[in-house]
Amino acid sequence: MAEHRSMQRAALLDAARSLLSEGGTEALTFPALAERTGLARSSVYEYFRSRAAVVEELCEVDFPVWAAEVEAAMALADGAEAKIGAYVRKQLELVGDRRHRAVVAISASELDAGAREKIRAAHGGLIAMIVEALGDLGHDQPRLAAMLLQGVVDAAVRRIELGAAEHPDAITEAAVSMVLRGVRG
């Protein structure tokens, strides 16, 4: 029975990812989750008390996976500049990934404080990695530089998601080159 419940919970989370990546947070409703999974709406409430609870669990499950992929890409890079390039490239490479799209949709939405705090903590881990690389480059304000650098990444993510005129690879390379020129100061 417990295994069946965890399979249903996983199916609900997967349906939530799809809904978020297709239509943003407005698309994530209990009726839509019920329809996608073939569960009764009342059953959805047995697993999650609110949309925020669905979002919170998705953050707990997906954000660490996504952050680990960025961390792994940085670990393979040699030297601070290469690590920074890997940090930018990997995040932009993950834009097409449903988990990433769901995380972006979530980040853009109105969340309760608990969910926001979990996202901030996970994001904080990513930022900490980049702060270290910036420190290695001798940056006098590595934390501020890291936040600005992430702003460039976020802008590039939005540009890719909009299906801008430029090819995603061109957007990625422009972001990497802008960031690296910026951090060389």
N, CA and C atoms as an extended XYZ file, in Angstrom:
555
Properties=species:S:1:pos:R:3:atomname:S:1:resname:S:1:resid:I:1 pbc="F F F"
N         0.828       -1.200        0.000 N   MET     1
C         0.000        0.000        0.000 CA  MET     1
C         0.871        1.262        0.000 C   MET     1
N         1.896        1.262        0.852 N   ALA     2
C         2.777        2.435        0.928 CA  ALA     2
C         3.457        2.674       -0.418 C   ALA     2
N         3.820        1.572       -1.098 N   GLU     3
C         4.485        1.702       -2.396 CA  GLU     3
C         3.534        2.308       -3.418 C   GLU     3
N         2.274        1.876       -3.370 N   HIS     4
C         1.249        2.399       -4.270 CA  HIS     4
C         1.074        3.905       -4.049 C   HIS     4
N         1.047        4.296       -2.771 N   ARG     5
C         0.895        5.727       -2.440 CA  ARG     5
C         2.085        6.530       -2.967 C   ARG     5
N         3.286        5.984       -2.813 N   SER     6
C         4.449        6.751       -3.264 CA  SER     6
C         4.483        6.830       -4.792 C   SER     6
N         3.950        5.806       -5.482 N   MET     7
C         3.859        5.864       -6.943 CA  MET     7
C         2.852        6.925       -7.372 C   MET     7
N         1.735        6.997       -6.648 N   GLN     8
C         0.733        8.013       -6.975 CA  GLN     8
C         1.274        9.414       -6.707 C   GLN     8
N         2.006        9.548       -5.621 N   ARG     9
C         2.609       10.852       -5.289 CA  ARG     9
C         3.592       11.253       -6.387 C   ARG     9
N         4.415       10.302       -6.829 N   ALA    10
C         5.379       10.572       -7.905 CA  ALA    10
C         4.649       10.955       -9.196 C   ALA    10
N         3.531       10.283       -9.481 N   ALA    11
C         2.738       10.593      -10.681 CA  ALA    11
C         2.165       12.006      -10.585 C   ALA    11
N         1.715       12.387       -9.394 N   LEU    12
C         1.184       13.738       -9.185 CA  LEU    12
C         2.284       14.793       -9.381 C   LEU    12
N         3.463       14.520       -8.860 N   LEU    13
C         4.574       15.462       -9.023 CA  LEU    13
C         4.958       15.583      -10.497 C   LEU    13
N         4.952       14.450      -11.195 N   ASP    14
C         5.301       14.476      -12.608 CA  ASP    14
C         4.260       15.270      -13.406 C   ASP    14
N         2.993       15.071      -13.068 N   ALA    15
C         1.919       15.828      -13.724 CA  ALA    15
C         2.080       17.324      -13.418 C   ALA    15
N         2.456       17.639      -12.187 N   ALA    16
C         2.659       19.039      -11.803 CA  ALA    16
C         3.793       19.666      -12.617 C   ALA    16
N         4.895       18.902      -12.813 N   ARG    17
C         6.015       19.389      -13.644 CA  ARG    17
C         5.529       19.732      -15.044 C   ARG    17
N         4.761       18.812      -15.628 N   SER    18
C         4.259       19.033      -16.993 CA  SER    18
C         3.369       20.261      -17.057 C   SER    18
N         2.445       20.362      -16.124 N   LEU    19
C         1.529       21.502      -16.112 CA  LEU    19
C         2.301       22.817      -15.971 C   LEU    19
N         3.260       22.839      -15.068 N   LEU    20
C         4.059       24.050      -14.853 CA  LEU    20
C         4.867       24.406      -16.090 C   LEU    20
N         5.475       23.391      -16.725 N   SER    21
C         6.319       23.720      -17.863 CA  SER    21
C         5.484       24.092      -19.083 C   SER    21
N         4.252       23.594      -19.154 N   GLU    22
C         3.389       23.939      -20.291 CA  GLU    22
C         2.705       25.279      -20.101 C   GLU    22
N         2.209       25.531      -18.888 N   GLY    23
C         1.368       26.722      -18.718 CA  GLY    23
C         1.691       27.600      -17.533 C   GLY    23
N         2.834       27.377      -16.898 N   GLY    24
C         3.176       28.200      -15.737 CA  GLY    24
C         2.294       27.867      -14.548 C   GLY    24
N         2.382       28.676      -13.511 N   THR    25
C         1.696       28.337      -12.261 CA  THR    25
C         0.173       28.360      -12.372 C   THR    25
N        -0.370       29.160      -13.312 N   GLU    26
C        -1.834       29.193      -13.456 CA  GLU    26
C        -2.356       27.812      -13.855 C   GLU    26
N        -1.546       27.074      -14.607 N   ALA    27
C        -1.973       25.759      -15.115 CA  ALA    27
C        -1.999       24.693      -14.011 C   ALA    27
N        -1.301       24.969      -12.927 N   LEU    28
C        -1.213       23.984      -11.843 CA  LEU    28
C        -2.434       24.105      -10.931 C   LEU    28
N        -3.453       23.304      -11.222 N   THR    29
C        -4.667       23.296      -10.397 CA  THR    29
C        -4.961       21.857       -9.993 C   THR    29
N        -5.719       21.689       -8.930 N   PHE    30
C        -6.063       20.336       -8.498 CA  PHE    30
C        -6.925       19.597       -9.531 C   PHE    30
N        -7.901       20.276      -10.167 N   PRO    31
C        -8.659       19.575      -11.216 CA  PRO    31
C        -7.740       19.088      -12.352 C   PRO    31
N        -6.769       19.923      -12.744 N   ALA    32
C        -5.847       19.533      -13.816 CA  ALA    32
C        -4.964       18.363      -13.370 C   ALA    32
N        -4.518       18.393      -12.114 N   LEU    33
C        -3.712       17.276      -11.589 CA  LEU    33
C        -4.531       15.986      -11.571 C   LEU    33
N        -5.778       16.100      -11.150 N   ALA    34
C        -6.666       14.929      -11.100 CA  ALA    34
C        -6.853       14.363      -12.506 C   ALA    34
N        -7.097       15.255      -13.471 N   GLU    35
C        -7.323       14.821      -14.848 CA  GLU    35
C        -6.088       14.139      -15.425 C   GLU    35
N        -4.909       14.718      -15.187 N   ARG    36
C        -3.658       14.169      -15.724 CA  ARG    36
C        -3.319       12.794      -15.155 C   ARG    36
N        -3.667       12.595      -13.892 N   THR    37
C        -3.260       11.355      -13.232 CA  THR    37
C        -4.379       10.315      -13.180 C   THR    37
N        -5.587       10.740      -13.549 N   GLY    38
C        -6.727        9.819      -13.484 CA  GLY    38
C        -7.216        9.586      -12.063 C   GLY    38
N        -6.748       10.421      -11.131 N   LEU    39
C        -7.213       10.302       -9.741 CA  LEU    39
C        -8.433       11.200       -9.544 C   LEU    39
N        -9.229       10.877       -8.555 N   ALA    40
C       -10.338       11.768       -8.179 CA  ALA    40
C        -9.738       13.012       -7.534 C   ALA    40
N       -10.417       14.144       -7.701 N   ARG    41
C        -9.894       15.375       -7.119 CA  ARG    41
C        -9.721       15.233       -5.607 C   ARG    41
N       -10.646       14.544       -4.972 N   SER    42
C       -10.543       14.337       -3.519 CA  SER    42
C        -9.260       13.574       -3.166 C   SER    42
N        -8.829       12.669       -4.063 N   SER    43
C        -7.580       11.919       -3.821 CA  SER    43
C        -6.364       12.838       -3.871 C   SER    43
N        -6.410       13.821       -4.760 N   VAL    44
C        -5.287       14.758       -4.855 CA  VAL    44
C        -5.101       15.457       -3.503 C   VAL    44
N        -6.222       15.801       -2.869 N   TYR    45
C        -6.167       16.470       -1.556 CA  TYR    45
C        -5.617       15.553       -0.463 C   TYR    45
N        -5.696       14.241       -0.658 N   GLU    46
C        -5.111       13.322        0.330 CA  GLU    46
C        -3.586       13.412        0.321 C   GLU    46
N        -3.022       13.794       -0.838 N   TYR    47
C        -1.566       13.877       -0.968 CA  TYR    47
C        -1.029       15.271       -0.665 C   TYR    47
N        -1.777       16.281       -1.105 N   PHE    48
C        -1.313       17.660       -0.950 CA  PHE    48
C        -2.447       18.530       -0.451 C   PHE    48
N        -2.161       19.382        0.550 N   ARG    49
C        -3.235       20.202        1.107 CA  ARG    49
C        -3.493       21.448        0.264 C   ARG    49
N        -2.499       21.833       -0.572 N   SER    50
C        -2.645       23.064       -1.357 CA  SER    50
C        -1.685       23.038       -2.540 C   SER    50
N        -1.882       23.979       -3.453 N   ARG    51
C        -0.939       24.130       -4.573 CA  ARG    51
C         0.459       24.426       -4.055 C   ARG    51
N         0.511       25.265       -3.015 N   ALA    52
C         1.819       25.610       -2.439 CA  ALA    52
C         2.546       24.361       -1.947 C   ALA    52
N         1.791       23.406       -1.397 N   ALA    53
C         2.409       22.167       -0.907 CA  ALA    53
C         2.986       21.348       -2.066 C   ALA    53
N         2.293       21.346       -3.212 N   VAL    54
C         2.798       20.647       -4.404 CA  VAL    54
C         4.109       21.303       -4.838 C   VAL    54
N         4.076       22.629       -4.917 N   VAL    55
C         5.235       23.408       -5.342 CA  VAL    55
C         6.411       23.191       -4.392 C   VAL    55
N         6.116       23.201       -3.095 N   GLU    56
C         7.162       23.020       -2.097 CA  GLU    56
C         7.847       21.663       -2.269 C   GLU    56
N         7.042       20.629       -2.473 N   GLU    57
C         7.626       19.295       -2.640 CA  GLU    57
C         8.424       19.199       -3.935 C   GLU    57
N         7.914       19.813       -5.003 N   LEU    58
C         8.664       19.827       -6.269 CA  LEU    58
C        10.020       20.482       -6.074 C   LEU    58
N        10.037       21.585       -5.326 N   CYS    59
C        11.299       22.276       -5.050 CA  CYS    59
C        12.258       21.360       -4.298 C   CYS    59
N        11.711       20.669       -3.304 N   GLU    60
C        12.551       19.774       -2.500 CA  GLU    60
C        13.132       18.646       -3.332 C   GLU    60
N        12.342       18.158       -4.302 N   VAL    61
C        12.775       17.020       -5.110 CA  VAL    61
C        13.657       17.471       -6.278 C   VAL    61
N        13.235       18.509       -6.992 N   ASP    62
C        13.882       18.861       -8.261 CA  ASP    62
C        15.053       19.819       -8.145 C   ASP    62
N        14.931       20.797       -7.249 N   PHE    63
C        15.976       21.813       -7.182 CA  PHE    63
C        17.345       21.216       -6.840 C   PHE    63
N        17.415       20.305       -5.860 N   PRO    64
C        18.726       19.722       -5.536 CA  PRO    64
C        19.327       18.937       -6.713 C   PRO    64
N        18.470       18.269       -7.486 N   VAL    65
C        18.944       17.495       -8.637 CA  VAL    65
C        19.555       18.451       -9.661 C   VAL    65
N        18.817       19.515       -9.911 N   TRP    66
C        19.230       20.526      -10.873 CA  TRP    66
C        20.520       21.201      -10.399 C   TRP    66
N        20.561       21.579       -9.135 N   ALA    67
C        21.755       22.213       -8.570 CA  ALA    67
C        22.956       21.266       -8.623 C   ALA    67
N        22.716       19.973       -8.387 N   ALA    68
C        23.802       18.981       -8.435 CA  ALA    68
C        24.384       18.884       -9.839 C   ALA    68
N        23.541       19.028      -10.858 N   GLU    69
C        24.039       18.983      -12.237 CA  GLU    69
C        24.933       20.186      -12.523 C   GLU    69
N        24.547       21.344      -12.020 N   VAL    70
C        25.364       22.551      -12.194 CA  VAL    70
C        26.683       22.375      -11.437 C   VAL    70
N        26.566       21.852      -10.217 N   GLU    71
C        27.754       21.633       -9.386 CA  GLU    71
C        28.725       20.649      -10.056 C   GLU    71
N        28.177       19.586      -10.640 N   ALA    72
C        29.014       18.583      -11.316 CA  ALA    72
C        29.742       19.205      -12.508 C   ALA    72
N        29.043       20.040      -13.265 N   ALA    73
C        29.665       20.703      -14.422 CA  ALA    73
C        30.801       21.612      -13.964 C   ALA    73
N        30.573       22.310      -12.841 N   MET    74
C        31.618       23.194      -12.310 CA  MET    74
C        32.816       22.398      -11.804 C   MET    74
N        32.539       21.248      -11.191 N   ALA    75
C        33.616       20.424      -10.638 CA  ALA    75
C        34.547       19.910      -11.738 C   ALA    75
N        33.983       19.674      -12.933 N   LEU    76
C        34.787       19.177      -14.052 CA  LEU    76
C        35.638       20.270      -14.689 C   LEU    76
N        35.275       21.531      -14.431 N   ALA    77
C        35.985       22.649      -15.053 CA  ALA    77
C        37.276       22.938      -14.302 C   ALA    77
N        38.286       23.365      -15.052 N   ASP    78
C        39.596       23.621      -14.475 CA  ASP    78
C        39.836       25.125      -14.364 C   ASP    78
N        39.938       25.617      -13.162 N   GLY    79
C        40.205       27.041      -12.955 CA  GLY    79
C        38.928       27.837      -12.759 C   GLY    79
N        39.056       28.987      -12.116 N   ALA    80
C        37.904       29.803      -11.730 CA  ALA    80
C        37.073       30.267      -12.927 C   ALA    80
N        37.725       30.753      -13.990 N   GLU    81
C        36.972       31.232      -15.152 CA  GLU    81
C        36.199       30.102      -15.819 C   GLU    81
N        36.830       28.950      -15.936 N   ALA    82
C        36.163       27.788      -16.548 CA  ALA    82
C        34.973       27.355      -15.688 C   ALA    82
N        35.131       27.442      -14.366 N   LYS    83
C        34.022       27.084      -13.460 CA  LYS    83
C        32.848       28.040      -13.656 C   LYS    83
N        33.146       29.323      -13.788 N   ILE    84
C        32.096       30.318      -13.990 CA  ILE    84
C        31.392       30.065      -15.334 C   ILE    84
N        32.166       29.787      -16.365 N   GLY    85
C        31.592       29.464      -17.682 CA  GLY    85
C        30.694       28.242      -17.604 C   GLY    85
N        31.142       27.220      -16.883 N   ALA    86
C        30.363       25.984      -16.728 CA  ALA    86
C        29.063       26.249      -15.974 C   ALA    86
N        29.139       27.119      -14.976 N   TYR    87
C        27.964       27.497      -14.173 CA  TYR    87
C        26.887       28.119      -15.063 C   TYR    87
N        27.298       29.026      -15.922 N   VAL    88
C        26.359       29.697      -16.825 CA  VAL    88
C        25.839       28.703      -17.865 C   VAL    88
N        26.766       28.013      -18.530 N   ARG    89
C        26.384       27.087      -19.617 CA  ARG    89
C        25.421       26.006      -19.148 C   ARG    89
N        25.727       25.401      -18.008 N   LYS    90
C        24.900       24.284      -17.528 CA  LYS    90
C        23.485       24.758      -17.202 C   LYS    90
N        23.362       25.910      -16.560 N   GLN    91
C        22.019       26.403      -16.247 CA  GLN    91
C        21.219       26.638      -17.523 C   GLN    91
N        21.880       27.183      -18.549 N   LEU    92
C        21.169       27.485      -19.795 CA  LEU    92
C        20.876       26.212      -20.587 C   LEU    92
N        21.756       25.235      -20.446 N   GLU    93
C        21.541       23.938      -21.104 CA  GLU    93
C        20.302       23.246      -20.520 C   GLU    93
N        20.041       23.488      -19.252 N   LEU    94
C        18.920       22.827      -18.575 CA  LEU    94
C        17.576       23.500      -18.835 C   LEU    94
N        17.577       24.606      -19.596 N   VAL    95
C        16.335       25.335      -19.825 CA  VAL    95
C        15.269       24.447      -20.470 C   VAL    95
N        15.648       23.603      -21.409 N   GLY    96
C        14.664       22.756      -22.088 CA  GLY    96
C        14.149       21.622      -21.218 C   GLY    96
N        14.833       21.361      -20.123 N   ASP    97
C        14.475       20.261      -19.231 CA  ASP    97
C        13.194       20.615      -18.469 C   ASP    97
N        12.248       19.675      -18.459 N   ARG    98
C        10.959       19.921      -17.804 CA  ARG    98
C        11.099       20.301      -16.332 C   ARG    98
N        12.060       19.628      -15.658 N   ARG    99
C        12.266       19.935      -14.232 CA  ARG    99
C        12.691       21.384      -14.078 C   ARG    99
N        13.572       21.817      -14.965 N   HIS   100
C        14.067       23.181      -14.877 CA  HIS   100
C        12.953       24.175      -15.178 C   HIS   100
N        12.166       23.876      -16.215 N   ARG   101
C        11.068       24.780      -16.569 CA  ARG   101
C        10.098       24.904      -15.407 C   ARG   101
N         9.865       23.793      -14.732 N   ALA   102
C         8.963       23.820      -13.573 CA  ALA   102
C         9.554       24.698      -12.470 C   ALA   102
N        10.854       24.549      -12.223 N   VAL   103
C        11.519       25.342      -11.183 CA  VAL   103
C        11.452       26.831      -11.518 C   VAL   103
N        11.656       27.167      -12.811 N   VAL   104
C        11.599       28.570      -13.232 CA  VAL   104
C        10.187       29.118      -13.052 C   VAL   104
N         9.195       28.328      -13.451 N   ALA   105
C         7.797       28.755      -13.303 CA  ALA   105
C         7.488       28.996      -11.828 C   ALA   105
N         7.992       28.103      -10.992 N   ILE   106
C         7.775       28.214       -9.555 CA  ILE   106
C         8.436       29.484       -9.014 C   ILE   106
N         9.673       29.726       -9.438 N   SER   107
C        10.422       30.883       -8.930 CA  SER   107
C         9.716       32.175       -9.266 C   SER   107
N         8.998       32.173      -10.398 N   ALA   108
C         8.350       33.397      -10.859 CA  ALA   108
C         6.998       33.611      -10.179 C   ALA   108
N         6.567       32.638       -9.405 N   SER   109
C         5.186       32.698       -8.915 CA  SER   109
C         5.089       33.204       -7.485 C   SER   109
N         3.857       33.410       -7.088 N   GLU   110
C         3.582       33.818       -5.717 CA  GLU   110
C         3.600       32.564       -4.850 C   GLU   110
N         4.557       32.486       -3.968 N   LEU   111
C         4.654       31.299       -3.132 CA  LEU   111
C         4.511       31.681       -1.671 C   LEU   111
N         4.169       30.681       -0.876 N   ASP   112
C         4.156       30.979        0.550 CA  ASP   112
C         5.601       31.028        1.052 C   ASP   112
N         5.769       31.566        2.245 N   ALA   113
C         7.116       31.818        2.771 CA  ALA   113
C         7.941       30.539        2.861 C   ALA   113
N         7.317       29.424        3.226 N   GLY   114
C         8.043       28.158        3.365 CA  GLY   114
C         8.656       27.707        2.054 C   GLY   114
N         7.865       27.766        0.989 N   ALA   115
C         8.355       27.343       -0.324 CA  ALA   115
C         9.443       28.298       -0.815 C   ALA   115
N         9.216       29.599       -0.602 N   ARG   116
C        10.216       30.590       -1.029 CA  ARG   116
C        11.538       30.366       -0.316 C   ARG   116
N        11.446       30.031        0.965 N   GLU   117
C        12.646       29.805        1.773 CA  GLU   117
C        13.422       28.596        1.244 C   GLU   117
N        12.705       27.538        0.873 N   LYS   118
C        13.368       26.339        0.336 CA  LYS   118
C        14.080       26.643       -0.986 C   LYS   118
N        13.421       27.432       -1.832 N   ILE   119
C        14.048       27.807       -3.104 CA  ILE   119
C        15.290       28.645       -2.829 C   ILE   119
N        15.144       29.593       -1.906 N   ARG   120
C        16.281       30.466       -1.582 CA  ARG   120
C        17.459       29.649       -1.064 C   ARG   120
N        17.171       28.670       -0.224 N   ALA   121
C        18.244       27.834        0.335 CA  ALA   121
C        18.941       27.052       -0.780 C   ALA   121
N        18.160       26.459       -1.674 N   ALA   122
C        18.745       25.685       -2.773 CA  ALA   122
C        19.541       26.611       -3.689 C   ALA   122
N        18.969       27.761       -3.986 N   HIS   123
C        19.644       28.735       -4.837 CA  HIS   123
C        20.898       29.238       -4.149 C   HIS   123
N        20.814       29.372       -2.828 N   GLY   124
C        21.962       29.823       -2.048 CA  GLY   124
C        23.159       28.916       -2.230 C   GLY   124
N        22.895       27.607       -2.347 N   GLY   125
C        23.975       26.648       -2.572 CA  GLY   125
C        24.667       26.904       -3.893 C   GLY   125
N        23.885       27.183       -4.934 N   LEU   126
C        24.455       27.491       -6.248 CA  LEU   126
C        25.268       28.777       -6.182 C   LEU   126
N        24.681       29.783       -5.555 N   ILE   127
C        25.362       31.078       -5.450 CA  ILE   127
C        26.677       30.927       -4.672 C   ILE   127
N        26.653       30.105       -3.620 N   ALA   128
C        27.874       29.898       -2.818 CA  ALA   128
C        29.010       29.345       -3.678 C   ALA   128
N        28.671       28.438       -4.621 N   MET   129
C        29.711       27.863       -5.483 CA  MET   129
C        30.346       28.936       -6.357 C   MET   129
N        29.514       29.835       -6.853 N   ILE   130
C        30.020       30.862       -7.758 CA  ILE   130
C        30.768       31.942       -6.969 C   ILE   130
N        30.334       32.208       -5.744 N   VAL   131
C        31.038       33.179       -4.886 CA  VAL   131
C        32.476       32.707       -4.671 C   VAL   131
N        32.636       31.415       -4.459 N   GLU   132
C        33.977       30.861       -4.244 CA  GLU   132
C        34.862       31.064       -5.477 C   GLU   132
N        34.316       30.769       -6.662 N   ALA   133
C        35.085       30.951       -7.901 CA  ALA   133
C        35.455       32.415       -8.110 C   ALA   133
N        34.527       33.310       -7.787 N   LEU   134
C        34.794       34.750       -7.933 CA  LEU   134
C        35.857       35.206       -6.935 C   LEU   134
N        35.802       34.631       -5.730 N   GLY   135
C        36.828       34.913       -4.730 CA  GLY   135
C        38.200       34.477       -5.225 C   GLY   135
N        38.242       33.299       -5.871 N   ASP   136
C        39.504       32.787       -6.421 CA  ASP   136
C        40.068       33.713       -7.500 C   ASP   136
N        39.169       34.426       -8.190 N   LEU   137
C        39.619       35.380       -9.213 CA  LEU   137
C        40.087       36.686       -8.582 C   LEU   137
N        39.944       36.783       -7.255 N   GLY   138
C        40.389       37.975       -6.550 CA  GLY   138
C        39.357       39.090       -6.531 C   GLY   138
N        38.075       38.738       -6.706 N   HIS   139
C        37.013       39.751       -6.658 CA  HIS   139
C        36.891       40.333       -5.261 C   HIS   139
N        36.783       41.653       -5.150 N   ASP   140
C        36.677       42.251       -3.815 CA  ASP   140
C        35.251       42.161       -3.260 C   ASP   140
N        34.241       42.005       -4.138 N   GLN   141
C        32.858       41.822       -3.671 CA  GLN   141
C        32.246       40.599       -4.350 C   GLN   141
N        32.747       39.414       -4.044 N   PRO   142
C        32.310       38.215       -4.773 CA  PRO   142
C        30.812       37.919       -4.627 C   PRO   142
N        30.233       38.246       -3.480 N   ARG   143
C        28.806       37.944       -3.294 CA  ARG   143
C        27.931       38.818       -4.202 C   ARG   143
N        28.247       40.115       -4.239 N   LEU   144
C        27.514       41.032       -5.110 CA  LEU   144
C        27.705       40.616       -6.573 C   LEU   144
N        28.935       40.323       -6.940 N   ALA   145
C        29.230       39.906       -8.319 CA  ALA   145
C        28.440       38.639       -8.664 C   ALA   145
N        28.334       37.715       -7.713 N   ALA   146
C        27.595       36.463       -7.942 CA  ALA   146
C        26.115       36.741       -8.205 C   ALA   146
N        25.530       37.663       -7.440 N   MET   147
C        24.113       37.986       -7.614 CA  MET   147
C        23.883       38.629       -8.985 C   MET   147
N        24.785       39.510       -9.406 N   LEU   148
C        24.658       40.167      -10.709 CA  LEU   148
C        24.851       39.157      -11.836 C   LEU   148
N        25.818       38.275      -11.647 N   LEU   149
C        26.077       37.214      -12.619 CA  LEU   149
C        24.830       36.340      -12.790 C   LEU   149
N        24.184       36.000      -11.687 N   GLN   150
C        22.962       35.183      -11.756 CA  GLN   150
C        21.862       35.951      -12.486 C   GLN   150
N        21.860       37.271      -12.347 N   GLY   151
C        20.897       38.103      -13.075 CA  GLY   151
C        21.062       37.960      -14.584 C   GLY   151
N        22.303       37.886      -15.046 N   VAL   152
C        22.572       37.675      -16.479 CA  VAL   152
C        22.047       36.293      -16.889 C   VAL   152
N        22.301       35.283      -16.047 N   VAL   153
C        21.817       33.923      -16.340 CA  VAL   153
C        20.285       33.924      -16.423 C   VAL   153
N        19.636       34.558      -15.440 N   ASP   154
C        18.168       34.584      -15.422 CA  ASP   154
C        17.603       35.275      -16.661 C   ASP   154
N        18.254       36.369      -17.087 N   ALA   155
C        17.809       37.085      -18.290 CA  ALA   155
C        17.972       36.182      -19.518 C   ALA   155
N        19.068       35.445      -19.585 N   ALA   156
C        19.308       34.536      -20.719 CA  ALA   156
C        18.291       33.393      -20.707 C   ALA   156
N        17.967       32.887      -19.513 N   VAL   157
C        16.944       31.832      -19.385 CA  VAL   157
C        15.622       32.341      -19.965 C   VAL   157
N        15.215       33.543      -19.558 N   ARG   158
C        13.948       34.110      -20.058 CA  ARG   158
C        13.978       34.266      -21.568 C   ARG   158
N        15.111       34.736      -22.098 N   ARG   159
C        15.266       34.954      -23.550 CA  ARG   159
C        15.124       33.624      -24.301 C   ARG   159
N        15.745       32.576      -23.788 N   ILE   160
C        15.644       31.254      -24.419 CA  ILE   160
C        14.205       30.757      -24.352 C   ILE   160
N        13.586       30.930      -23.181 N   GLU   161
C        12.223       30.434      -23.004 CA  GLU   161
C        11.209       31.155      -23.879 C   GLU   161
N        11.461       32.420      -24.155 N   LEU   162
C        10.561       33.196      -25.012 CA  LEU   162
C        10.631       32.734      -26.462 C   LEU   162
N        11.648       31.921      -26.769 N   GLY   163
C        11.848       31.519      -28.153 CA  GLY   163
C        12.288       32.730      -28.955 C   GLY   163
N        13.253       33.473      -28.399 N   ALA   164
C        13.756       34.688      -29.045 CA  ALA   164
C        14.335       34.362      -30.420 C   ALA   164
N        14.549       35.411      -31.212 N   ALA   165
C        15.061       35.250      -32.576 CA  ALA   165
C        16.409       34.523      -32.584 C   ALA   165
N        17.231       34.793      -31.572 N   GLU   166
C        18.564       34.173      -31.542 CA  GLU   166
C        18.448       32.699      -31.157 C   GLU   166
N        19.356       31.904      -31.698 N   HIS   167
C        19.438       30.489      -31.342 CA  HIS   167
C        19.872       30.389      -29.876 C   HIS   167
N        19.330       29.411      -29.128 N   PRO   168
C        19.741       29.260      -27.716 CA  PRO   168
C        21.260       29.206      -27.517 C   PRO   168
N        21.994       28.571      -28.442 N   ASP   169
C        23.457       28.508      -28.318 CA  ASP   169
C        24.074       29.902      -28.386 C   ASP   169
N        23.507       30.759      -29.254 N   ALA   170
C        24.023       32.127      -29.395 CA  ALA   170
C        23.761       32.915      -28.113 C   ALA   170
N        22.586       32.706      -27.527 N   ILE   171
C        22.240       33.374      -26.265 CA  ILE   171
C        23.199       32.903      -25.168 C   ILE   171
N        23.434       31.588      -25.121 N   THR   172
C        24.346       31.014      -24.122 CA  THR   172
C        25.741       31.607      -24.247 C   THR   172
N        26.276       31.607      -25.471 N   GLU   173
C        27.642       32.119      -25.663 CA  GLU   173
C        27.741       33.607      -25.343 C   GLU   173
N        26.696       34.369      -25.693 N   ALA   174
C        26.683       35.809      -25.374 CA  ALA   174
C        26.683       36.011      -23.856 C   ALA   174
N        25.882       35.197      -23.152 N   ALA   175
C        25.813       35.299      -21.684 CA  ALA   175
C        27.160       34.942      -21.061 C   ALA   175
N        27.770       33.840      -21.534 N   VAL   176
C        29.067       33.411      -20.994 CA  VAL   176
C        30.103       34.509      -21.222 C   VAL   176
N        30.144       35.039      -22.439 N   SER   177
C        31.168       36.029      -22.738 CA  SER   177
C        30.937       37.322      -21.952 C   SER   177
N        29.666       37.720      -21.788 N   MET   178
C        29.362       38.930      -21.002 CA  MET   178
C        29.786       38.731      -19.537 C   MET   178
N        29.460       37.571      -18.992 N   VAL   179
C        29.800       37.268      -17.598 CA  VAL   179
C        31.318       37.243      -17.403 C   VAL   179
N        32.013       36.553      -18.288 N   LEU   180
C        33.462       36.436      -18.126 CA  LEU   180
C        34.153       37.791      -18.292 C   LEU   180
N        33.701       38.581      -19.248 N   ARG   181
C        34.290       39.940      -19.396 CA  ARG   181
C        34.012       40.753      -18.135 C   ARG   181
N        32.792       40.596      -17.623 N   GLY   182
C        32.407       41.333      -16.420 CA  GLY   182
C        33.219       40.936      -15.195 C   GLY   182
N        33.434       39.649      -15.018 N   VAL   183
C        34.147       39.214      -13.804 CA  VAL   183
C        35.646       39.477      -13.896 C   VAL   183
N        36.149       39.602      -15.133 N   ARG   184
C        37.577       39.969      -15.263 CA  ARG   184
C        37.745       41.417      -14.844 C   ARG   184
N        36.637       42.193      -15.008 N   GLY   185
C        36.625       43.595      -14.571 CA  GLY   185
C        37.760       44.386      -15.219 C   GLY   185
